[in-house]
Amino acid sequence: MKIAILSDPHIGSTNPVFVPNWEKVVAHVNARTDIDLAIILGDLTLLGSEQPEDLLFGRAALEALNPPWLAIPGNHDVGDISRASHQPCNSERLALWEEQYGPSYWNSDRLSGWRLIGLNSQIIGTGLAEEEAQWQVLEDALATRGSRKPVLFTHMPLFLNDWEEADRPAWAVMTEGRNRLRRLIRDHNVCAVVTGHMHRTVQIDMRETRMIWCAASSFLTYDHSMPEQPGSALLGLTILTLGDEEIDAGFVELDDLMISRIEDYNGAIYRSPAKD
C-alpha cells in the first residue's frame, strides 16, 4: 500500500507563484496506478490563515486529485502556535479551515492493518479548548487501535535535532506537547511520525520511532537562513510504502518543478519567521 504525501504546496489565490508546481505534483500522482491515498501535510495554502479565499482556492485545487485524500493544516492555513504571533491559531481560524476540509485532526483505518492519525500541530501548546479535545481523540485512537499499526502525521516536526532542545514555536512542537507525544509514541509503539514544514527530506530511526520529514512542492531555503537541522533539500513529493510490519519513505524529485528559494523573494510573498 502506498500513500502520496503532498507537503507545503503554498498555493495562493492572489499570488499563484507556486501553483504550477502543485499542478505538476498532482499530475505525477494521478499518472501512477499504485497510490491508495494522498495526504496533504499542511501549508496547502499560501495565506489561508489571513485570507479565507485561499482556503476556498486550496479546497477547489484538491478536486484535481484522483486518489482519496486527507488533509491536516499548517501554520499558513490556520496560524501559529505562538500566542505572540501576528497570526495566532485560534478558534475562528480553525472554524474556517473545518468548513472546507473537515476536522483539523482525525484518524483513519482505510488502509488495512494500519491506523493513520492526523494531528493539528498548530494547536499543541496553545491552551485552546481544541487542544485538549485533540489529546483525547489521539489517546482514544491509540488505545482502541487493536492490532492496527499506528502512524502519526503532523505539519510541524516534534523537534529539529533532539527531544531535549529549546522551544522554537515557529519551527517545532514545544516541550510540554513534545514530551507528551513522546510518551504516547513509546507506549503505543507508533511506527513513524511523518512531518512537513521544514522543506527538507530525512528519515531517522530513533529509539522511540521513525521520524520522516517530507518533501515540499513549493520552494527551498538557504541553509544560512534556517536553524540547524538535518536532511536534504529536495523539491517534489514523498511516497510512503506500508508493508506488513513497517513503513518506509521514498523521496521523489520532479525535474520540471520551478526551483526557487524563499529568501530570494525578499519578503514579497510572506513574512518569514526568525531563524532562532
Short mmCIF file of C-alpha atoms in Angstrom, two decimals:
data_model
loop_
_atom_site.label_atom_id
_atom_site.label_comp_id
_atom_site.label_asym_id
_atom_site.label_seq_id
_atom_site.Cartn_x
_atom_site.Cartn_y
_atom_site.Cartn_z
CA MET A 1 0.00 0.00 0.00
CA LYS A 2 1.26 3.47 -0.86
CA ILE A 3 0.45 6.98 0.35
CA ALA A 4 1.44 10.08 -1.61
CA ILE A 5 2.44 12.85 0.79
CA LEU A 6 1.92 16.32 -0.66
CA SER A 7 3.52 18.76 1.73
CA ASP A 8 3.78 22.54 1.84
CA PRO A 9 2.28 23.38 -1.59
CA HIS A 10 1.71 27.03 -0.55
CA ILE A 11 -0.81 27.68 -3.32
CA GLY A 12 -2.48 31.08 -3.27
CA SER A 13 -5.48 32.66 -4.92
CA THR A 14 -3.95 36.12 -5.19
CA ASN A 15 -0.32 35.03 -5.54
CA PRO A 16 -0.21 31.85 -7.65
CA VAL A 17 3.58 31.61 -7.93
CA PHE A 18 3.71 28.02 -6.61
CA VAL A 19 0.52 26.76 -8.29
CA PRO A 20 2.30 25.32 -11.38
CA ASN A 21 4.49 23.17 -9.10
CA TRP A 22 1.39 21.90 -7.30
CA GLU A 23 -0.26 21.02 -10.61
CA LYS A 24 2.79 19.04 -11.73
CA VAL A 25 2.89 17.10 -8.45
CA VAL A 26 -0.81 16.31 -8.76
CA ALA A 27 -0.26 15.17 -12.35
CA HIS A 28 2.51 12.83 -11.17
CA VAL A 29 0.26 11.31 -8.51
CA ASN A 30 -2.65 10.93 -10.93
CA ALA A 31 -0.44 9.22 -13.51
CA ARG A 32 0.51 6.48 -11.06
CA THR A 33 -1.60 3.38 -10.52
CA ASP A 34 -0.08 2.39 -7.18
CA ILE A 35 -1.29 5.24 -4.94
CA ASP A 36 -4.01 4.25 -2.45
CA LEU A 37 -4.31 7.57 -0.60
CA ALA A 38 -3.00 11.13 -0.69
CA ILE A 39 -2.30 13.10 2.48
CA ILE A 40 -1.79 16.86 2.38
CA LEU A 41 0.63 17.54 5.21
CA GLY A 42 -0.15 21.17 5.90
CA ASP A 43 0.50 24.57 4.37
CA LEU A 44 -1.69 23.71 1.43
CA THR A 45 -2.39 27.43 1.15
CA LEU A 46 -0.13 30.43 0.95
CA LEU A 47 -2.18 32.79 3.12
CA GLY A 48 -5.19 30.81 4.30
CA SER A 49 -4.66 31.97 7.88
CA GLU A 50 -5.25 35.56 6.75
CA GLN A 51 -7.26 35.26 3.55
CA PRO A 52 -10.29 32.91 3.61
CA GLU A 53 -10.32 32.96 -0.18
CA ASP A 54 -7.05 30.99 -0.11
CA LEU A 55 -8.81 28.25 1.87
CA LEU A 56 -11.51 28.15 -0.81
CA PHE A 57 -8.84 28.08 -3.51
CA GLY A 58 -6.99 25.22 -1.83
CA ARG A 59 -10.14 23.17 -1.39
CA ALA A 60 -11.02 23.56 -5.06
CA ALA A 61 -7.49 22.51 -6.03
CA LEU A 62 -7.90 19.19 -4.21
CA GLU A 63 -10.65 18.22 -6.64
CA ALA A 64 -7.93 17.53 -9.22
CA LEU A 65 -6.54 14.61 -7.20
CA ASN A 66 -7.66 11.16 -8.35
CA PRO A 67 -6.88 9.23 -5.14
CA PRO A 68 -8.93 9.87 -2.00
CA TRP A 69 -7.28 12.43 0.24
CA LEU A 70 -6.96 13.54 3.85
CA ALA A 71 -5.60 16.91 4.97
CA ILE A 72 -4.16 18.49 8.09
CA PRO A 73 -3.48 22.21 8.44
CA GLY A 74 -0.20 24.07 8.80
CA ASN A 75 0.71 27.48 10.09
CA HIS A 76 -0.10 29.10 6.74
CA ASP A 77 -3.58 27.57 6.89
CA VAL A 78 -4.70 28.19 10.49
CA GLY A 79 -1.96 30.27 12.14
CA ASP A 80 0.92 29.85 14.56
CA ILE A 81 1.43 28.10 17.87
CA SER A 82 2.94 31.22 19.45
CA ARG A 83 0.40 33.45 21.17
CA ALA A 84 2.62 36.42 20.33
CA SER A 85 2.40 35.81 16.58
CA HIS A 86 0.70 38.28 14.25
CA GLN A 87 -1.48 35.30 13.21
CA PRO A 88 -2.01 33.01 16.21
CA CYS A 89 -4.03 29.88 15.63
CA ASN A 90 -7.46 30.41 17.21
CA SER A 91 -10.99 29.06 17.13
CA GLU A 92 -12.05 31.39 14.33
CA ARG A 93 -9.22 30.29 12.02
CA LEU A 94 -9.87 26.64 12.86
CA ALA A 95 -13.56 27.01 12.04
CA LEU A 96 -12.74 28.47 8.63
CA TRP A 97 -10.44 25.52 7.89
CA GLU A 98 -13.02 22.97 9.02
CA GLU A 99 -15.74 24.50 6.85
CA GLN A 100 -13.72 23.48 3.82
CA TYR A 101 -11.67 20.45 4.85
CA GLY A 102 -13.38 18.83 7.81
CA PRO A 103 -11.79 18.26 11.23
CA SER A 104 -8.25 19.56 11.66
CA TYR A 105 -7.30 16.25 13.34
CA TRP A 106 -8.55 12.77 12.53
CA ASN A 107 -7.82 9.06 12.41
CA SER A 108 -8.42 6.63 9.58
CA ASP A 109 -8.44 2.85 9.14
CA ARG A 110 -8.89 2.94 5.37
CA LEU A 111 -5.61 1.07 4.77
CA SER A 112 -5.83 -2.48 6.11
CA GLY A 113 -3.72 -3.19 9.17
CA TRP A 114 -2.86 0.46 9.82
CA ARG A 115 -4.30 3.30 11.85
CA LEU A 116 -3.41 6.67 10.34
CA ILE A 117 -3.65 9.55 12.82
CA GLY A 118 -3.56 13.15 11.66
CA LEU A 119 -2.71 15.79 14.27
CA ASN A 120 -3.07 19.55 14.10
CA SER A 121 0.36 20.66 15.29
CA GLN A 122 -0.75 24.29 15.34
CA ILE A 123 -2.88 23.85 18.47
CA ILE A 124 -0.35 21.89 20.53
CA GLY A 125 0.83 24.13 23.34
CA THR A 126 -1.76 26.86 22.73
CA GLY A 127 -4.12 26.18 25.64
CA LEU A 128 -7.07 26.34 23.26
CA ALA A 129 -10.06 24.14 24.07
CA GLU A 130 -9.43 22.38 20.77
CA GLU A 131 -6.02 21.26 22.03
CA GLU A 132 -7.37 19.18 24.90
CA ALA A 133 -10.05 17.72 22.65
CA GLN A 134 -7.32 16.63 20.24
CA TRP A 135 -5.34 14.94 23.03
CA GLN A 136 -8.40 12.92 23.98
CA VAL A 137 -9.02 11.87 20.38
CA LEU A 138 -5.36 10.89 19.98
CA GLU A 139 -5.27 8.84 23.17
CA ASP A 140 -8.50 7.08 22.23
CA ALA A 141 -7.24 6.37 18.71
CA LEU A 142 -4.09 4.76 20.11
CA ALA A 143 -5.87 2.84 22.86
CA THR A 144 -8.51 1.37 20.52
CA ARG A 145 -6.30 0.52 17.56
CA GLY A 146 -6.23 -3.21 18.32
CA SER A 147 -3.69 -4.90 16.05
CA ARG A 148 -3.51 -1.95 13.66
CA LYS A 149 -0.09 -0.31 13.44
CA PRO A 150 -0.22 3.43 14.20
CA VAL A 151 1.39 6.25 12.23
CA LEU A 152 1.22 9.93 13.21
CA PHE A 153 1.05 12.76 10.68
CA THR A 154 1.73 16.37 11.72
CA HIS A 155 2.69 19.53 9.89
CA MET A 156 5.48 20.64 12.24
CA PRO A 157 8.22 18.26 13.37
CA LEU A 158 8.39 17.33 17.04
CA PHE A 159 11.96 18.70 17.15
CA LEU A 160 14.76 19.66 14.80
CA ASN A 161 17.69 17.80 16.33
CA ASP A 162 16.74 16.13 19.62
CA TRP A 163 13.93 15.68 22.12
CA GLU A 164 15.51 17.99 24.71
CA GLU A 165 16.15 21.05 22.55
CA ALA A 166 14.89 24.51 23.49
CA ASP A 167 11.46 25.70 22.41
CA ARG A 168 11.19 27.33 18.99
CA PRO A 169 7.44 27.53 18.32
CA ALA A 170 7.92 28.75 14.74
CA TRP A 171 9.79 25.56 13.87
CA ALA A 172 8.75 22.64 16.07
CA VAL A 173 6.31 21.44 18.72
CA MET A 174 7.16 22.85 22.15
CA THR A 175 8.50 20.89 25.12
CA GLU A 176 5.33 20.00 27.05
CA GLY A 177 3.49 18.73 23.99
CA ARG A 178 6.62 17.09 22.62
CA ASN A 179 7.16 15.14 25.84
CA ARG A 180 3.52 14.07 25.98
CA LEU A 181 3.74 12.84 22.40
CA ARG A 182 7.00 11.06 23.15
CA ARG A 183 5.34 9.08 25.95
CA LEU A 184 2.40 8.14 23.75
CA ILE A 185 4.68 7.19 20.86
CA ARG A 186 6.72 4.92 23.14
CA ASP A 187 3.78 3.39 24.99
CA HIS A 188 1.82 2.57 21.83
CA ASN A 189 4.67 1.52 19.53
CA VAL A 190 3.98 4.21 16.94
CA CYS A 191 5.71 3.09 13.75
CA ALA A 192 6.52 6.55 12.37
CA VAL A 193 5.93 10.27 12.75
CA VAL A 194 5.55 11.91 9.34
CA THR A 195 6.04 15.69 9.16
CA GLY A 196 6.47 18.63 6.79
CA HIS A 197 7.15 22.34 7.41
CA MET A 198 10.94 22.30 7.08
CA HIS A 199 11.02 21.80 3.27
CA ARG A 200 13.69 19.13 3.73
CA THR A 201 13.76 15.35 3.50
CA VAL A 202 15.18 12.92 6.01
CA GLN A 203 14.35 9.55 7.53
CA ILE A 204 15.75 8.92 11.00
CA ASP A 205 15.32 5.77 13.08
CA MET A 206 15.21 6.62 16.77
CA ARG A 207 14.66 4.50 19.85
CA GLU A 208 11.04 5.62 20.04
CA THR A 209 10.03 5.59 16.37
CA ARG A 210 11.00 6.51 12.81
CA MET A 211 10.95 10.24 12.01
CA ILE A 212 10.15 11.10 8.38
CA TRP A 213 10.42 14.66 7.05
CA CYS A 214 8.67 15.10 3.72
CA ALA A 215 9.50 17.00 0.56
CA ALA A 216 7.78 20.30 -0.19
CA SER A 217 6.49 21.09 -3.67
CA SER A 218 6.75 24.89 -3.42
CA PHE A 219 10.22 26.22 -2.58
CA LEU A 220 13.53 25.53 -0.87
CA THR A 221 15.53 27.62 1.61
CA TYR A 222 19.14 28.62 2.11
CA ASP A 223 20.87 26.79 4.94
CA HIS A 224 22.20 30.01 6.46
CA SER A 225 18.66 31.35 6.87
CA MET A 226 17.42 28.35 8.84
CA PRO A 227 18.08 26.84 12.27
CA GLU A 228 20.50 23.94 12.36
CA GLN A 229 18.65 20.87 11.13
CA PRO A 230 19.18 17.51 9.43
CA GLY A 231 18.03 16.46 5.99
CA SER A 232 18.47 17.34 2.33
CA ALA A 233 16.96 19.93 0.04
CA LEU A 234 14.61 18.28 -2.46
CA LEU A 235 11.57 19.63 -4.28
CA GLY A 236 8.82 17.14 -5.06
CA LEU A 237 6.77 14.69 -3.03
CA THR A 238 7.13 11.74 -0.69
CA ILE A 239 5.76 8.23 -1.20
CA LEU A 240 5.17 6.13 1.90
CA THR A 241 5.14 2.37 1.44
CA LEU A 242 3.26 0.49 4.15
CA GLY A 243 4.33 -3.13 4.41
CA ASP A 244 3.15 -5.87 6.72
CA GLU A 245 5.15 -4.59 9.66
CA GLU A 246 6.88 -1.30 8.82
CA ILE A 247 6.71 1.93 6.88
CA ASP A 248 9.32 3.34 4.53
CA ALA A 249 9.64 6.67 2.70
CA GLY A 250 10.77 7.31 -0.85
CA PHE A 251 11.50 10.90 -1.86
CA VAL A 252 10.56 11.77 -5.44
CA GLU A 253 12.32 14.72 -7.04
CA LEU A 254 10.44 16.09 -10.05
CA ASP A 255 12.80 17.65 -12.56
CA ASP A 256 10.31 20.04 -14.15
CA LEU A 257 9.38 21.94 -10.99
CA MET A 258 10.34 25.59 -10.67
CA ILE A 259 13.21 25.71 -8.19
CA SER A 260 13.31 28.83 -6.05
CA ARG A 261 14.36 29.80 -2.55
CA ILE A 262 12.03 31.80 -0.38
CA GLU A 263 14.70 34.28 0.70
CA ASP A 264 15.05 35.50 -2.89
CA TYR A 265 11.50 36.88 -2.79
CA ASN A 266 12.68 39.38 -0.14
CA GLY A 267 9.50 39.11 1.94
CA ALA A 268 7.21 39.88 -1.01
CA ILE A 269 5.28 36.62 -0.55
CA TYR A 270 5.00 36.38 3.24
CA ARG A 271 6.77 37.21 6.46
CA SER A 272 9.37 34.53 7.27
CA PRO A 273 9.92 33.56 10.94
CA ALA A 274 13.15 34.41 12.71
CA LYS A 275 15.93 31.84 12.44
CA ASP A 276 16.12 31.43 16.23
#
